[in-house]
């Protein structure tokens, strides 16, 4: 079993997001471009998806949505605190797609998993639909 992976997200502006899954590499690169680490979030395995930064629940605060290689979709607040997570049976390599699919004013998250399902998860992870692929 591999060791834990530290997800570090550097937010330079809302239009630039840089992520590293290797702590040493992140420290070297962040020093080279003159930014500092504000927070980090640890996952069991790696993170192969691209994080999305969006106000998922219309509360006026940005959230960070990403999937991990251990099959967990995470929702973090902008300070790196876990708000919720959803677990699939296999790794998540596709990046989450976020849209208001049912026109109710709240976003849904669509993500594919290696468990051969595509998941549609509402903004607070209480309503989940899955479709076999």
PDB file of C-alpha atoms in Angstrom:
ATOM      1  CA  UNK A   1       0.000   0.000   0.000  1.00  0.00           C
ATOM      2  CA  UNK A   2       1.281   3.428  -0.907  1.00  0.00           C
ATOM      3  CA  UNK A   3       1.597   6.216   1.633  1.00  0.00           C
ATOM      4  CA  UNK A   4      -0.808   9.080   2.042  1.00  0.00           C
ATOM      5  CA  UNK A   5      -0.838  11.840  -0.547  1.00  0.00           C
ATOM      6  CA  UNK A   6      -1.025  15.482   0.340  1.00  0.00           C
ATOM      7  CA  UNK A   7      -3.190  17.573  -1.983  1.00  0.00           C
ATOM      8  CA  UNK A   8      -1.975  21.137  -2.072  1.00  0.00           C
ATOM      9  CA  UNK A   9      -3.945  23.747  -3.943  1.00  0.00           C
ATOM     10  CA  UNK A  10      -2.431  27.148  -4.551  1.00  0.00           C
ATOM     11  CA  UNK A  11      -4.966  29.814  -5.421  1.00  0.00           C
ATOM     12  CA  UNK A  12      -3.147  32.715  -6.981  1.00  0.00           C
ATOM     13  CA  UNK A  13      -6.313  34.256  -8.396  1.00  0.00           C
ATOM     14  CA  UNK A  14      -9.696  32.859  -9.333  1.00  0.00           C
ATOM     15  CA  UNK A  15      -8.404  32.330 -12.860  1.00  0.00           C
ATOM     16  CA  UNK A  16      -5.255  30.391 -11.894  1.00  0.00           C
ATOM     17  CA  UNK A  17      -5.235  27.162  -9.934  1.00  0.00           C
ATOM     18  CA  UNK A  18      -2.137  25.037  -9.494  1.00  0.00           C
ATOM     19  CA  UNK A  19      -2.195  21.667  -7.764  1.00  0.00           C
ATOM     20  CA  UNK A  20       0.575  19.308  -6.775  1.00  0.00           C
ATOM     21  CA  UNK A  21       0.345  15.812  -5.350  1.00  0.00           C
ATOM     22  CA  UNK A  22       3.986  15.658  -4.318  1.00  0.00           C
ATOM     23  CA  UNK A  23       4.763  17.794  -1.266  1.00  0.00           C
ATOM     24  CA  UNK A  24       8.461  18.267  -2.008  1.00  0.00           C
ATOM     25  CA  UNK A  25       7.812  19.283  -5.609  1.00  0.00           C
ATOM     26  CA  UNK A  26       5.099  21.707  -4.466  1.00  0.00           C
ATOM     27  CA  UNK A  27       7.399  23.381  -1.946  1.00  0.00           C
ATOM     28  CA  UNK A  28      10.159  23.823  -4.519  1.00  0.00           C
ATOM     29  CA  UNK A  29       7.830  25.186  -7.200  1.00  0.00           C
ATOM     30  CA  UNK A  30       5.884  27.440  -4.841  1.00  0.00           C
ATOM     31  CA  UNK A  31       9.127  29.024  -3.641  1.00  0.00           C
ATOM     32  CA  UNK A  32      10.258  29.473  -7.234  1.00  0.00           C
ATOM     33  CA  UNK A  33       7.106  31.385  -8.209  1.00  0.00           C
ATOM     34  CA  UNK A  34       6.873  33.315  -4.938  1.00  0.00           C
ATOM     35  CA  UNK A  35       3.659  32.004  -3.374  1.00  0.00           C
ATOM     36  CA  UNK A  36       3.096  30.438   0.018  1.00  0.00           C
ATOM     37  CA  UNK A  37       1.059  27.463   1.161  1.00  0.00           C
ATOM     38  CA  UNK A  38      -2.154  28.523   2.909  1.00  0.00           C
ATOM     39  CA  UNK A  39      -3.430  25.018   3.747  1.00  0.00           C
ATOM     40  CA  UNK A  40      -3.207  21.387   2.656  1.00  0.00           C
ATOM     41  CA  UNK A  41      -5.569  18.414   2.574  1.00  0.00           C
ATOM     42  CA  UNK A  42      -4.415  14.805   2.833  1.00  0.00           C
ATOM     43  CA  UNK A  43      -5.873  11.902   0.836  1.00  0.00           C
ATOM     44  CA  UNK A  44      -5.003   8.211   1.161  1.00  0.00           C
ATOM     45  CA  UNK A  45      -3.895   7.878  -2.476  1.00  0.00           C
ATOM     46  CA  UNK A  46      -3.206  10.358  -5.247  1.00  0.00           C
ATOM     47  CA  UNK A  47      -5.442  12.924  -6.889  1.00  0.00           C
ATOM     48  CA  UNK A  48      -5.683  12.608 -10.666  1.00  0.00           C
ATOM     49  CA  UNK A  49      -8.708  14.853 -11.223  1.00  0.00           C
ATOM     50  CA  UNK A  50      -8.677  18.588 -11.788  1.00  0.00           C
ATOM     51  CA  UNK A  51     -10.328  20.427  -8.887  1.00  0.00           C
ATOM     52  CA  UNK A  52     -13.286  22.737  -9.529  1.00  0.00           C
ATOM     53  CA  UNK A  53     -13.729  25.932  -7.533  1.00  0.00           C
ATOM     54  CA  UNK A  54     -17.360  27.022  -7.450  1.00  0.00           C
ATOM     55  CA  UNK A  55     -20.066  28.168  -5.046  1.00  0.00           C
ATOM     56  CA  UNK A  56     -21.760  24.760  -5.191  1.00  0.00           C
ATOM     57  CA  UNK A  57     -24.551  25.522  -2.701  1.00  0.00           C
ATOM     58  CA  UNK A  58     -25.233  29.226  -3.395  1.00  0.00           C
ATOM     59  CA  UNK A  59     -24.132  30.332   0.082  1.00  0.00           C
ATOM     60  CA  UNK A  60     -21.783  33.025  -1.225  1.00  0.00           C
ATOM     61  CA  UNK A  61     -18.668  30.978  -0.356  1.00  0.00           C
ATOM     62  CA  UNK A  62     -16.496  29.078  -2.824  1.00  0.00           C
ATOM     63  CA  UNK A  63     -16.044  25.318  -2.451  1.00  0.00           C
ATOM     64  CA  UNK A  64     -13.426  23.012  -3.986  1.00  0.00           C
ATOM     65  CA  UNK A  65     -14.677  19.783  -5.577  1.00  0.00           C
ATOM     66  CA  UNK A  66     -12.267  17.001  -6.628  1.00  0.00           C
ATOM     67  CA  UNK A  67     -12.047  13.229  -6.850  1.00  0.00           C
ATOM     68  CA  UNK A  68      -9.303  11.014  -5.453  1.00  0.00           C
ATOM     69  CA  UNK A  69      -7.654   7.812  -6.617  1.00  0.00           C
ATOM     70  CA  UNK A  70      -9.240   5.913  -3.704  1.00  0.00           C
ATOM     71  CA  UNK A  71     -12.682   6.686  -5.188  1.00  0.00           C
ATOM     72  CA  UNK A  72     -13.773   9.548  -2.964  1.00  0.00           C
ATOM     73  CA  UNK A  73     -15.345  12.765  -4.214  1.00  0.00           C
ATOM     74  CA  UNK A  74     -14.499  15.584  -1.799  1.00  0.00           C
ATOM     75  CA  UNK A  75     -16.084  18.969  -1.198  1.00  0.00           C
ATOM     76  CA  UNK A  76     -13.867  21.361   0.758  1.00  0.00           C
ATOM     77  CA  UNK A  77     -14.467  24.930   1.804  1.00  0.00           C
ATOM     78  CA  UNK A  78     -12.041  27.560   0.567  1.00  0.00           C
ATOM     79  CA  UNK A  79      -9.984  27.108   3.753  1.00  0.00           C
ATOM     80  CA  UNK A  80      -9.423  23.386   3.108  1.00  0.00           C
ATOM     81  CA  UNK A  81     -11.984  22.031   5.598  1.00  0.00           C
ATOM     82  CA  UNK A  82     -13.939  18.984   4.430  1.00  0.00           C
ATOM     83  CA  UNK A  83     -17.639  19.786   4.067  1.00  0.00           C
ATOM     84  CA  UNK A  84     -18.665  16.356   2.774  1.00  0.00           C
ATOM     85  CA  UNK A  85     -17.425  13.422   0.767  1.00  0.00           C
ATOM     86  CA  UNK A  86     -18.969  10.667  -1.341  1.00  0.00           C
ATOM     87  CA  UNK A  87     -17.324   7.268  -1.819  1.00  0.00           C
ATOM     88  CA  UNK A  88     -17.490   5.113  -4.956  1.00  0.00           C
ATOM     89  CA  UNK A  89     -16.193   1.561  -5.303  1.00  0.00           C
ATOM     90  CA  UNK A  90     -13.174   2.453  -7.467  1.00  0.00           C
ATOM     91  CA  UNK A  91     -10.834   5.328  -8.280  1.00  0.00           C
ATOM     92  CA  UNK A  92     -11.990   8.623  -9.772  1.00  0.00           C
ATOM     93  CA  UNK A  93      -9.859   9.707 -12.715  1.00  0.00           C
ATOM     94  CA  UNK A  94     -12.373  11.904 -14.535  1.00  0.00           C
ATOM     95  CA  UNK A  95     -12.644  15.486 -13.379  1.00  0.00           C
ATOM     96  CA  UNK A  96     -16.005  16.511 -11.950  1.00  0.00           C
ATOM     97  CA  UNK A  97     -18.389  18.347 -14.280  1.00  0.00           C
ATOM     98  CA  UNK A  98     -20.637  20.832 -12.503  1.00  0.00           C
ATOM     99  CA  UNK A  99     -23.903  22.287 -13.821  1.00  0.00           C
ATOM    100  CA  UNK A 100     -27.478  23.002 -12.734  1.00  0.00           C
ATOM    101  CA  UNK A 101     -28.958  20.024 -14.566  1.00  0.00           C
ATOM    102  CA  UNK A 102     -32.497  20.217 -13.181  1.00  0.00           C
ATOM    103  CA  UNK A 103     -32.817  24.046 -13.233  1.00  0.00           C
ATOM    104  CA  UNK A 104     -33.531  24.267  -9.497  1.00  0.00           C
ATOM    105  CA  UNK A 105     -30.885  26.926  -8.820  1.00  0.00           C
ATOM    106  CA  UNK A 106     -28.380  24.473  -7.320  1.00  0.00           C
ATOM    107  CA  UNK A 107     -25.509  22.733  -9.048  1.00  0.00           C
ATOM    108  CA  UNK A 108     -25.140  18.994  -9.539  1.00  0.00           C
ATOM    109  CA  UNK A 109     -21.802  17.199  -9.867  1.00  0.00           C
ATOM    110  CA  UNK A 110     -21.307  14.520 -12.527  1.00  0.00           C
ATOM    111  CA  UNK A 111     -18.283  12.255 -12.280  1.00  0.00           C
ATOM    112  CA  UNK A 112     -17.260   8.898 -13.707  1.00  0.00           C
ATOM    113  CA  UNK A 113     -15.619   6.147 -11.704  1.00  0.00           C
ATOM    114  CA  UNK A 114     -13.640   3.046 -12.578  1.00  0.00           C
ATOM    115  CA  UNK A 115     -16.455   1.074 -10.906  1.00  0.00           C
ATOM    116  CA  UNK A 116     -18.215   1.506 -14.296  1.00  0.00           C
ATOM    117  CA  UNK A 117     -20.786   4.030 -13.069  1.00  0.00           C
ATOM    118  CA  UNK A 118     -21.379   7.699 -13.761  1.00  0.00           C
ATOM    119  CA  UNK A 119     -22.628   9.508 -10.664  1.00  0.00           C
ATOM    120  CA  UNK A 120     -24.825  12.595 -10.436  1.00  0.00           C
ATOM    121  CA  UNK A 121     -24.590  14.096  -6.968  1.00  0.00           C
ATOM    122  CA  UNK A 122     -26.466  17.152  -5.746  1.00  0.00           C
ATOM    123  CA  UNK A 123     -24.763  20.118  -4.090  1.00  0.00           C
ATOM    124  CA  UNK A 124     -24.838  18.646  -0.563  1.00  0.00           C
ATOM    125  CA  UNK A 125     -24.321  14.941  -1.488  1.00  0.00           C
ATOM    126  CA  UNK A 126     -27.747  13.943  -0.110  1.00  0.00           C
ATOM    127  CA  UNK A 127     -29.258  13.009  -3.483  1.00  0.00           C
ATOM    128  CA  UNK A 128     -27.228  10.612  -5.598  1.00  0.00           C
ATOM    129  CA  UNK A 129     -28.049   8.909  -8.886  1.00  0.00           C
ATOM    130  CA  UNK A 130     -25.814   6.471 -10.701  1.00  0.00           C
ATOM    131  CA  UNK A 131     -25.922   4.982 -14.171  1.00  0.00           C
ATOM    132  CA  UNK A 132     -23.964   1.961 -15.346  1.00  0.00           C
ATOM    133  CA  UNK A 133     -21.657   2.552 -18.306  1.00  0.00           C
TER     134      UNK A 133
END
